[in-house]
Coordinates of N, CA, C and O in Angstrom, one line a residue:
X16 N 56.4 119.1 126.5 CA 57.8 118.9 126.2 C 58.2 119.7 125.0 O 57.7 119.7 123.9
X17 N 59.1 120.2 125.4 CA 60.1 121.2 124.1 C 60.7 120.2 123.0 O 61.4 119.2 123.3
X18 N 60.3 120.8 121.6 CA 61.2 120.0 120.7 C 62.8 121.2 120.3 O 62.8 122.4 120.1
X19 N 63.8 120.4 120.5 CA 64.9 121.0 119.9 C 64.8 121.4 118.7 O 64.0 121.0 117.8
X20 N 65.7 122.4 118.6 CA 65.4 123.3 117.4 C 66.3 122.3 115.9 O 67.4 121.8 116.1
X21 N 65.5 122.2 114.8 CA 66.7 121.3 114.3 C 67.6 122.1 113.4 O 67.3 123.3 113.3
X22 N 68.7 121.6 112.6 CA 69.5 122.0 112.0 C 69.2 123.1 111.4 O 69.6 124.1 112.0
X23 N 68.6 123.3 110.5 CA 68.2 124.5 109.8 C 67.8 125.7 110.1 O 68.1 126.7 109.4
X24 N 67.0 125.8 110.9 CA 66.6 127.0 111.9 C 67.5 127.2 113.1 O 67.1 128.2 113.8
X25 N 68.5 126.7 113.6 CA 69.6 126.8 114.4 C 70.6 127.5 112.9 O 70.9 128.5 113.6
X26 N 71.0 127.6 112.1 CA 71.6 128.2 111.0 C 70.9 129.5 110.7 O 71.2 130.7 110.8
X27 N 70.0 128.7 110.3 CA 69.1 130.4 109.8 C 69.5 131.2 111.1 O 70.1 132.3 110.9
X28 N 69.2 130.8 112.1 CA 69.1 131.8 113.3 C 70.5 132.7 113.5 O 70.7 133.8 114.0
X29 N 71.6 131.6 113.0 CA 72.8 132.1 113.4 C 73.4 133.1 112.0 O 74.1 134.1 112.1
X30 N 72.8 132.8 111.1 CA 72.5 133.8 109.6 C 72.1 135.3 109.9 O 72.6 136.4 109.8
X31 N 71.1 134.7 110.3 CA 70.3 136.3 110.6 C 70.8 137.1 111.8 O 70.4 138.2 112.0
X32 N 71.5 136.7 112.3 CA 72.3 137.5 113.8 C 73.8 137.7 113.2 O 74.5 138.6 113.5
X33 N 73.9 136.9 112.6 CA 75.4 137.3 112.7 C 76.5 137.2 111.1 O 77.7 137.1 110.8
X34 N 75.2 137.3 110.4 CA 75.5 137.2 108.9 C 76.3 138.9 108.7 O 77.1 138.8 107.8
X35 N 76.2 139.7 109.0 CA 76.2 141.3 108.8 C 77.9 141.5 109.6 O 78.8 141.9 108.9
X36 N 78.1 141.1 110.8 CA 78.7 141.5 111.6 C 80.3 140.9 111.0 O 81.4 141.4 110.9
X37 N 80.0 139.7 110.6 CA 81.1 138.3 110.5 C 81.4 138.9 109.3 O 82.6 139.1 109.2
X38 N 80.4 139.7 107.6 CA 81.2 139.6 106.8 C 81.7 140.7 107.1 O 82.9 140.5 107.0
X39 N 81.5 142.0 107.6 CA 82.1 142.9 107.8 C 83.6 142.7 108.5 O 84.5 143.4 108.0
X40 N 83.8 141.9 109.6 CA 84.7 141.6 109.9 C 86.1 141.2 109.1 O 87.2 141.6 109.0
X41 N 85.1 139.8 108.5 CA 85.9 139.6 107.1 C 86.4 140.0 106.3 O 87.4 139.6 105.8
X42 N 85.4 141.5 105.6 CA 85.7 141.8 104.6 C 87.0 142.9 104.6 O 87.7 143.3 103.7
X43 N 87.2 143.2 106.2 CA 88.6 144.1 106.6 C 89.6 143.2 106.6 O 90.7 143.8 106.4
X44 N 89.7 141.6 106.7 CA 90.2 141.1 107.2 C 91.1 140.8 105.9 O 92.3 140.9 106.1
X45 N 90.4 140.4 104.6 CA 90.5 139.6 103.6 C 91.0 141.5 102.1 O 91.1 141.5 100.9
X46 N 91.1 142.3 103.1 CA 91.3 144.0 102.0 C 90.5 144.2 101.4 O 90.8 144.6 100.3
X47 N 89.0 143.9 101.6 CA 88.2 143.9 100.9 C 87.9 143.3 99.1 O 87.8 143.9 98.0
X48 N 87.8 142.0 99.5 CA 87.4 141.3 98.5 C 86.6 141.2 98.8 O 86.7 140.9 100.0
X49 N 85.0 141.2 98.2 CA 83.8 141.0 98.6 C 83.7 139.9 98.3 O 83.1 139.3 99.2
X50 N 83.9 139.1 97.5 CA 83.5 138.0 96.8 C 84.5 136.6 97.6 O 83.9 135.5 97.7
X51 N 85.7 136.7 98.2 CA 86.2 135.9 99.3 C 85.8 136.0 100.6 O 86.0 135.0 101.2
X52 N 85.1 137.1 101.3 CA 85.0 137.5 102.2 C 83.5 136.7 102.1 O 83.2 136.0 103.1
X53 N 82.7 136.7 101.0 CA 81.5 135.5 100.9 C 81.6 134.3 101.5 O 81.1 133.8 102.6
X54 N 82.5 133.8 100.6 CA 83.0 132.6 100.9 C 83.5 132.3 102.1 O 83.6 131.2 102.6
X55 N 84.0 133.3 102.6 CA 84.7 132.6 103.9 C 83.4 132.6 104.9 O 83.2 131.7 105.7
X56 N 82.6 134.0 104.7 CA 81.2 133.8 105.8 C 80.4 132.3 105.3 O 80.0 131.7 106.2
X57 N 80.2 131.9 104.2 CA 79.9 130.9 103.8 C 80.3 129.9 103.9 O 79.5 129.1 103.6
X58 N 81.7 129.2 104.4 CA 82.4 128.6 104.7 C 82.1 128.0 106.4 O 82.0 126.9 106.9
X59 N 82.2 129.8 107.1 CA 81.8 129.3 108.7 C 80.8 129.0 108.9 O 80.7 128.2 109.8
X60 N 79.4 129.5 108.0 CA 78.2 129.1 108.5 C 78.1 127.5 108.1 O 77.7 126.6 108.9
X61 N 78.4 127.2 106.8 CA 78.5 125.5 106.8 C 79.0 124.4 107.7 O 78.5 123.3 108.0
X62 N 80.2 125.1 108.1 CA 80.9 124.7 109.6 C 79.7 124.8 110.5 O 79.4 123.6 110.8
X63 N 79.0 125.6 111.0 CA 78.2 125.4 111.9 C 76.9 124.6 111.7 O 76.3 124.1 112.7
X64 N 76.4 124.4 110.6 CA 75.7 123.7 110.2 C 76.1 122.1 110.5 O 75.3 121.3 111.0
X65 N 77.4 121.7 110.0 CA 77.8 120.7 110.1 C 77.7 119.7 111.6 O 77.5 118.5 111.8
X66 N 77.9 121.1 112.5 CA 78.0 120.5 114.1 C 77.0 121.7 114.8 O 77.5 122.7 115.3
X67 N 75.6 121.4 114.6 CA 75.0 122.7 115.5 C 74.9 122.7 116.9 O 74.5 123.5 117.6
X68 N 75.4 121.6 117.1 CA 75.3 121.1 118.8 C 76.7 122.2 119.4 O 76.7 122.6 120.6
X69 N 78.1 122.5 118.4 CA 78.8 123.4 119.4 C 78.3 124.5 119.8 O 78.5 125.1 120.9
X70 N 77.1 125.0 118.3 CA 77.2 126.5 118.9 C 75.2 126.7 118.9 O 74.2 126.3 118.2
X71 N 75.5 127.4 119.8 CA 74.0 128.1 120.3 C 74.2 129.6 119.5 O 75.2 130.2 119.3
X72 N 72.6 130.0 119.0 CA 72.8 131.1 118.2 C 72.9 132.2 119.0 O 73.4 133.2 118.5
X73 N 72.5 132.4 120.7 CA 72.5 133.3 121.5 C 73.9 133.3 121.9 O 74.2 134.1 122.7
X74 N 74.9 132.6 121.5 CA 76.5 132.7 122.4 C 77.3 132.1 121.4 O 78.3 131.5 121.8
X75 N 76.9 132.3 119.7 CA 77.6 132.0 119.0 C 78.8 132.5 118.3 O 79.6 131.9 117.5
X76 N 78.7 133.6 118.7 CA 79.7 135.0 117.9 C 81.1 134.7 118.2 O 81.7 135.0 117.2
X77 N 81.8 134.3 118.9 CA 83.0 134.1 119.7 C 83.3 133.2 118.7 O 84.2 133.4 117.8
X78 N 82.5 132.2 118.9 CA 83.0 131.0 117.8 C 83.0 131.3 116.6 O 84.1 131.3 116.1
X79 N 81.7 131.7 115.9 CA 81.9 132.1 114.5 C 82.8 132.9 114.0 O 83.5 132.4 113.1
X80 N 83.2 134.1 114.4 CA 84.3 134.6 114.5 C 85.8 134.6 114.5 O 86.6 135.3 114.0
X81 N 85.8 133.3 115.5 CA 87.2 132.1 115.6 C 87.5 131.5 114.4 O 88.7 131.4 114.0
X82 N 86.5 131.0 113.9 CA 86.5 130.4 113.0 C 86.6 130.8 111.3 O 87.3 130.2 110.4
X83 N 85.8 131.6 111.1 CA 86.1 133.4 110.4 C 87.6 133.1 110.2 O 88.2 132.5 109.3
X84 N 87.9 133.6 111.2 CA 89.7 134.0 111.4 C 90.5 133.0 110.9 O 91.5 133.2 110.2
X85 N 90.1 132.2 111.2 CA 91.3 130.5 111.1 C 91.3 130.5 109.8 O 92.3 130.4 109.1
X86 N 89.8 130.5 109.1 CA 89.4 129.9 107.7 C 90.2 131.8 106.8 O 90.5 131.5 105.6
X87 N 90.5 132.9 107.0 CA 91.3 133.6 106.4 C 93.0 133.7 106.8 O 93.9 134.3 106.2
X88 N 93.1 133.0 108.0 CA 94.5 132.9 108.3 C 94.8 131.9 107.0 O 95.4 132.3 106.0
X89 N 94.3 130.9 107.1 CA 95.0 130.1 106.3 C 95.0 129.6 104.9 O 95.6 128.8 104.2
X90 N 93.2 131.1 104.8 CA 93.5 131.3 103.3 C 94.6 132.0 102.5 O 94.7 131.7 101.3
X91 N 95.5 133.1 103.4 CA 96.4 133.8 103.5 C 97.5 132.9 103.1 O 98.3 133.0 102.1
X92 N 97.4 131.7 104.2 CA 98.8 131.0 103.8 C 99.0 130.2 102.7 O 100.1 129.7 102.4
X93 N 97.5 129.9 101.9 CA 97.2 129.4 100.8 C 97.9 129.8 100.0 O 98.9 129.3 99.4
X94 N 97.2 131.2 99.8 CA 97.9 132.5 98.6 C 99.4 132.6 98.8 O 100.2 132.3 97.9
X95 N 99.7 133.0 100.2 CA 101.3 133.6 99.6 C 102.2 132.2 99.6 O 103.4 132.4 99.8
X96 N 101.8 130.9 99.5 CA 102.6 129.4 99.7 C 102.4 130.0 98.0 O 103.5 130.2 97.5
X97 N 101.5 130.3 97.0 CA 101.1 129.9 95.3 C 102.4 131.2 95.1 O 103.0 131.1 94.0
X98 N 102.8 132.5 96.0 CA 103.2 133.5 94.9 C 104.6 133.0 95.5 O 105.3 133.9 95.2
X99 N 105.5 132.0 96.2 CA 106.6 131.4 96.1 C 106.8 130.7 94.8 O 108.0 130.2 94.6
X100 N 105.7 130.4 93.7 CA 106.5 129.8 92.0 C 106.1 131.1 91.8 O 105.3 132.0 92.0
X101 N 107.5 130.6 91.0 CA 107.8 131.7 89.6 C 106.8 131.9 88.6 O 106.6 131.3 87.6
X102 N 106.1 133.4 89.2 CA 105.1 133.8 87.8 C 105.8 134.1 86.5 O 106.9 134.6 86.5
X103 N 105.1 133.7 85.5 CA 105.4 133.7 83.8 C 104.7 134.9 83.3 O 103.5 134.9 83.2
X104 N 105.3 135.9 83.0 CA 104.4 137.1 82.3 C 104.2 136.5 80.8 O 104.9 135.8 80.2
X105 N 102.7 137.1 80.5 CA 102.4 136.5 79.3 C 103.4 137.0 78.1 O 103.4 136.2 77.2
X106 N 104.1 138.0 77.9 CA 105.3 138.0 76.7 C 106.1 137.0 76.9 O 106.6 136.5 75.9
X107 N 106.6 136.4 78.5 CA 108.0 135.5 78.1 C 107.4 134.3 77.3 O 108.1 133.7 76.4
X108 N 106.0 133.9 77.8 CA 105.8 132.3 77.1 C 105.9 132.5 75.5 O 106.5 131.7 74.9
X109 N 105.3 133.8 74.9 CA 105.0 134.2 72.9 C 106.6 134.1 72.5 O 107.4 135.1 72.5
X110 N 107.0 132.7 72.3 CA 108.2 132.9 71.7 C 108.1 132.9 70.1 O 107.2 132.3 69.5
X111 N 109.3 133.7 69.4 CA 109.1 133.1 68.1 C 109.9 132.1 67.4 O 110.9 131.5 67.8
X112 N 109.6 132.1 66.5 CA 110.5 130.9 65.9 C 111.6 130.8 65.9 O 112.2 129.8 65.8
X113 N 112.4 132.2 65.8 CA 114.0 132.2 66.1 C 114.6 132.2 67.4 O 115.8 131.8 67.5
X114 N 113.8 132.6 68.6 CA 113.7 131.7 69.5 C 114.0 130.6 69.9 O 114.9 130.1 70.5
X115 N 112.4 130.0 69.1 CA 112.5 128.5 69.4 C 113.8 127.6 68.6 O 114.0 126.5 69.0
X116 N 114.3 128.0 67.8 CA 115.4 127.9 66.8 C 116.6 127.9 67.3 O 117.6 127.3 66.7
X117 N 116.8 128.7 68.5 CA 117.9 128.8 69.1 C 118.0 127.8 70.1 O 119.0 127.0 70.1
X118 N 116.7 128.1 71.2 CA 116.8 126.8 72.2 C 117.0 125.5 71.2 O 117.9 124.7 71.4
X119 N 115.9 125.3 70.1 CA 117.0 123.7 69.9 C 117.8 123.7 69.3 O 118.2 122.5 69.3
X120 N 118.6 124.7 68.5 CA 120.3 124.6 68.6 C 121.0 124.4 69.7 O 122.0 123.7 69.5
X121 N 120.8 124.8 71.2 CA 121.1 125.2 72.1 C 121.1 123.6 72.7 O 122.1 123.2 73.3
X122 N 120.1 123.1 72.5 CA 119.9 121.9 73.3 C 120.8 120.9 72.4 O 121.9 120.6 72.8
X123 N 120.3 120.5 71.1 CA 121.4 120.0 70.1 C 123.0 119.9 70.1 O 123.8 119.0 69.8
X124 N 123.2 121.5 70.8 CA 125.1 121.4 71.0 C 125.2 120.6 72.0 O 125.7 119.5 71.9
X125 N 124.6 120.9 73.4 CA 124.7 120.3 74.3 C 124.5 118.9 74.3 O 125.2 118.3 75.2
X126 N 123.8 118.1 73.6 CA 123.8 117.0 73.1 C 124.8 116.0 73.1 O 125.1 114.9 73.6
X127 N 125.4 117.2 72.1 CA 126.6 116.7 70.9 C 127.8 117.1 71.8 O 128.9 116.5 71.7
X128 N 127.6 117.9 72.7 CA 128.8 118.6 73.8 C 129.4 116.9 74.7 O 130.6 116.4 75.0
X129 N 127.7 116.3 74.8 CA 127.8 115.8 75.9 C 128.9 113.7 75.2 O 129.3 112.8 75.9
X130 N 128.9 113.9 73.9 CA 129.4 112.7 73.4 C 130.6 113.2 73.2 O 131.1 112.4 72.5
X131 N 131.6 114.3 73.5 CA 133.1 114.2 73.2 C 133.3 113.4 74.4 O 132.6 112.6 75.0
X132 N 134.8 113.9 74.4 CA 135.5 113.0 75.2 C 136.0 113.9 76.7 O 136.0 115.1 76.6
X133 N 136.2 113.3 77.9 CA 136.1 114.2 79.1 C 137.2 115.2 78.6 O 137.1 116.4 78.6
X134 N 138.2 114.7 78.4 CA 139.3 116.3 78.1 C 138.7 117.4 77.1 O 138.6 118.6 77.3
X135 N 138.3 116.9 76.1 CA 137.6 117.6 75.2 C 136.6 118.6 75.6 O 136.4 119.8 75.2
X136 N 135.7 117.7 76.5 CA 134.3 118.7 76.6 C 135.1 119.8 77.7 O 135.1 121.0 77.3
X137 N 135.7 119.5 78.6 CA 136.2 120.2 79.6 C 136.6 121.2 79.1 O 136.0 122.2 79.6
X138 N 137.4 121.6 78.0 CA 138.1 122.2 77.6 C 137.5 123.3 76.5 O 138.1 124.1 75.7
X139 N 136.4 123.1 76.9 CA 135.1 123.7 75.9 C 134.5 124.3 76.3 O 134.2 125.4 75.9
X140 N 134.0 123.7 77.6 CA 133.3 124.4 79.1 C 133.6 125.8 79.2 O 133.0 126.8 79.0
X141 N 135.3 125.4 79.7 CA 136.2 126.5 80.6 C 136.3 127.4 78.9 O 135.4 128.2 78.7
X142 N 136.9 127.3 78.2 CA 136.5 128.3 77.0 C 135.4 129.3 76.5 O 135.5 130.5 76.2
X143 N 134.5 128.4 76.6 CA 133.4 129.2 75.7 C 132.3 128.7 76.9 O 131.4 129.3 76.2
X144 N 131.8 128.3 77.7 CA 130.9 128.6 78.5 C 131.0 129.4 79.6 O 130.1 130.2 80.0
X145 N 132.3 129.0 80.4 CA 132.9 130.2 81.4 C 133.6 131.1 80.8 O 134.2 131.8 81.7
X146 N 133.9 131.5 79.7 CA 134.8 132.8 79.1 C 135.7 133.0 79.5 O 136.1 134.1 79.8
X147 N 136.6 131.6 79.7 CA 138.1 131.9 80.5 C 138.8 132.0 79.2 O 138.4 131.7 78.1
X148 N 140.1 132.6 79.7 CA 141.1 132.7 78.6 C 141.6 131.1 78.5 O 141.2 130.3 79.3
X149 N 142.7 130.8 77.3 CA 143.6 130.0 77.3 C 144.5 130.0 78.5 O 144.6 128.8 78.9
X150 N 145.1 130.5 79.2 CA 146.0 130.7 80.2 C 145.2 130.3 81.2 O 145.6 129.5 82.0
X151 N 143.9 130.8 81.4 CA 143.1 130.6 82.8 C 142.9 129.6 82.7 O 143.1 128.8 83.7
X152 N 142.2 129.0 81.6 CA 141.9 127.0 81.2 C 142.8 126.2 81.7 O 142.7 125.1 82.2
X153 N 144.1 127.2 81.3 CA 144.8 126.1 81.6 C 145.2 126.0 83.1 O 145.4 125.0 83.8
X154 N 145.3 127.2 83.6 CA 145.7 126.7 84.7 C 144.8 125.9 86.0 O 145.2 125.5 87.1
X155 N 142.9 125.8 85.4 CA 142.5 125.7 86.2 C 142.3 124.4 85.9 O 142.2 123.6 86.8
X156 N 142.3 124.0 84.7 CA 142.7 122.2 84.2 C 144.1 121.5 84.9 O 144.2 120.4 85.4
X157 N 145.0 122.4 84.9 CA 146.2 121.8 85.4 C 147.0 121.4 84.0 O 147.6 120.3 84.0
X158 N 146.9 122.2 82.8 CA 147.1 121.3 81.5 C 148.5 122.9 80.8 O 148.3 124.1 81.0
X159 N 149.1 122.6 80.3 CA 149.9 123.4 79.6 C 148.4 124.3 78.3 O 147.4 123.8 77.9
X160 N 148.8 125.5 78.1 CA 148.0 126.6 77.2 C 148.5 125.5 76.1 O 147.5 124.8 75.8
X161 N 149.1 125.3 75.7 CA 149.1 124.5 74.3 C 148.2 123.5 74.0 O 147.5 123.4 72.9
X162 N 148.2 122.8 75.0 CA 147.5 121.5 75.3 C 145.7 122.1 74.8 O 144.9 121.6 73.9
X163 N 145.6 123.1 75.7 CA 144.4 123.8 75.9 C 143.9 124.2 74.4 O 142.8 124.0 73.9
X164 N 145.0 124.9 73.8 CA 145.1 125.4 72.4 C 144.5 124.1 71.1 O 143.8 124.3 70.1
X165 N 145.2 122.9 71.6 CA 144.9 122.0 70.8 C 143.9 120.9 70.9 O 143.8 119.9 70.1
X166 N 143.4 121.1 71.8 CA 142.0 119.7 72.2 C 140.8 120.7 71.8 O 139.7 120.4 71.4
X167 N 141.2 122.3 72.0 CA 140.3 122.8 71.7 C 139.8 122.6 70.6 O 138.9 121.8 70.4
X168 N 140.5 123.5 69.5 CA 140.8 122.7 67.8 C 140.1 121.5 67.8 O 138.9 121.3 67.4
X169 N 140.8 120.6 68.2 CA 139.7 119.1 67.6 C 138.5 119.1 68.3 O 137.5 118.4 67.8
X170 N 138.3 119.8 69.7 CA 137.3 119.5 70.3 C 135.8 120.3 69.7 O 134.7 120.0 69.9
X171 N 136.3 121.3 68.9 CA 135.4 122.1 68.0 C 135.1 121.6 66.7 O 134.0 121.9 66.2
X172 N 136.2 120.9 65.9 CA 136.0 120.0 65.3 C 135.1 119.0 65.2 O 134.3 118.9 64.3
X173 N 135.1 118.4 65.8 CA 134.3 117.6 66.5 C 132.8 117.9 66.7 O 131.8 117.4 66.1
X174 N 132.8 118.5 67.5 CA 131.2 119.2 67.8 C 130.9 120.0 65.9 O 130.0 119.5 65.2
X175 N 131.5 120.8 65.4 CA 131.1 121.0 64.0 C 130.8 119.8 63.3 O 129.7 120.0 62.9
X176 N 131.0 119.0 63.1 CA 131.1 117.6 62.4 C 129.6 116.5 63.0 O 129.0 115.6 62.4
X177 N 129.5 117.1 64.2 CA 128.6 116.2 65.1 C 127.2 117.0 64.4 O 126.3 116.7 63.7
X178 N 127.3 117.9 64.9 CA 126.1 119.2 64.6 C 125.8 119.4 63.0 O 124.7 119.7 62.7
X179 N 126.9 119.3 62.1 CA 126.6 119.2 60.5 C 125.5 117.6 60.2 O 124.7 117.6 59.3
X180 N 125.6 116.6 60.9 CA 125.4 115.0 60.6 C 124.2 115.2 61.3 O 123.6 114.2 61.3
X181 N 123.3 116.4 62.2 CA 122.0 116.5 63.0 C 121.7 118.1 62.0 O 121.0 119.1 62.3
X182 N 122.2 118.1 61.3 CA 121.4 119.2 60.0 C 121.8 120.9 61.0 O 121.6 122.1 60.6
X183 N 122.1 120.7 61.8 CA 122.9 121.7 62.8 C 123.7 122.5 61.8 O 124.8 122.1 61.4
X184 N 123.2 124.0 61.3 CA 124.7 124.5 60.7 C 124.2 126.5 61.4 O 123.2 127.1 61.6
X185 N 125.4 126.8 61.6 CA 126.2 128.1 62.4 C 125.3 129.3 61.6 O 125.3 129.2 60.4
X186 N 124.7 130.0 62.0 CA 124.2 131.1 61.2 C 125.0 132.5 61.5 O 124.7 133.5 60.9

């Protein structure tokens, strides 16, 4: 009576036959990275190890191969799913201190933006963040240019006075 061949020598066997053929395959597959193209032959042979009963080392290639493929298809989809975020070049993160000086002025107005009063901030917006004129404020407020002229005044007021009381001052 024949003993079946067990796990490891069913691998080895499928190693030695088709270790050569699979990375080469791979390694066109993957632009030649040698060092992924390892891994992924390393990858399928563990797969076969795992289940040696699918594949026979004499009619194994079809499979291994399949498998090859699937395991760089969807290393592929791995990678280009990571280069959809926004890479950071290492100069944008080296900020300096005037920089950082600015963002939290920057955040501080906004703060202090955010405690006026709705006519007021509005009127601050359309001025100095969208760069409309007085005339265009107004008309897109629905408010007379004068009106616009004078909430602005207090409304700057205001934010000066807010931002002097948080050590906030205009350089």
């Amino acid at each position: 009576m024949e003993q079946a061949p067990d796990k490891e020598s069913i691998v080895r066997a499928l190693y030695d036959r088709y270790r050569r053929p699979l990375f080469g395959y791979v390694l066109r597959s993957v632009g030649g990275d040698y060092q992924y193209a390892e891994d992924i032959v390393q990858e399928t042979m563990m797969r076969a190890w795992r289940d040696p009963a699918l594949v026979e080392p004499e009619r194994a290639g079809p499979w291994l191969f399949t498998v090859a493929r699937n395991l760089v298809i969807s290393g592929h989809r791995r990678r280009t799913a990571r280069v959809s975020e926004v890479p950071i070049a290492e100069h944008e993160i080296e900020a300096t201190d005037d920089e950082i000086g600015h963002v939290m002025q920057a955040w501080q107005v906004m703060e202090v933006l955010h405690g006026l009063s709705h006519d007021h901030r509005e009127v601050i917006i359309e001025l100095f963040y969208r760069r409309r004129t007085v005339t265009e404020a107004a008309k897109v407020l629905g408010i007379p240019p004068g009106t616009v002229k004078s909430r602005s005044y207090y409304a700057l007021h205001a934010l000066r006075a807010a931002l002097e009381e948080r050590g906030v001052t205009g350089s």
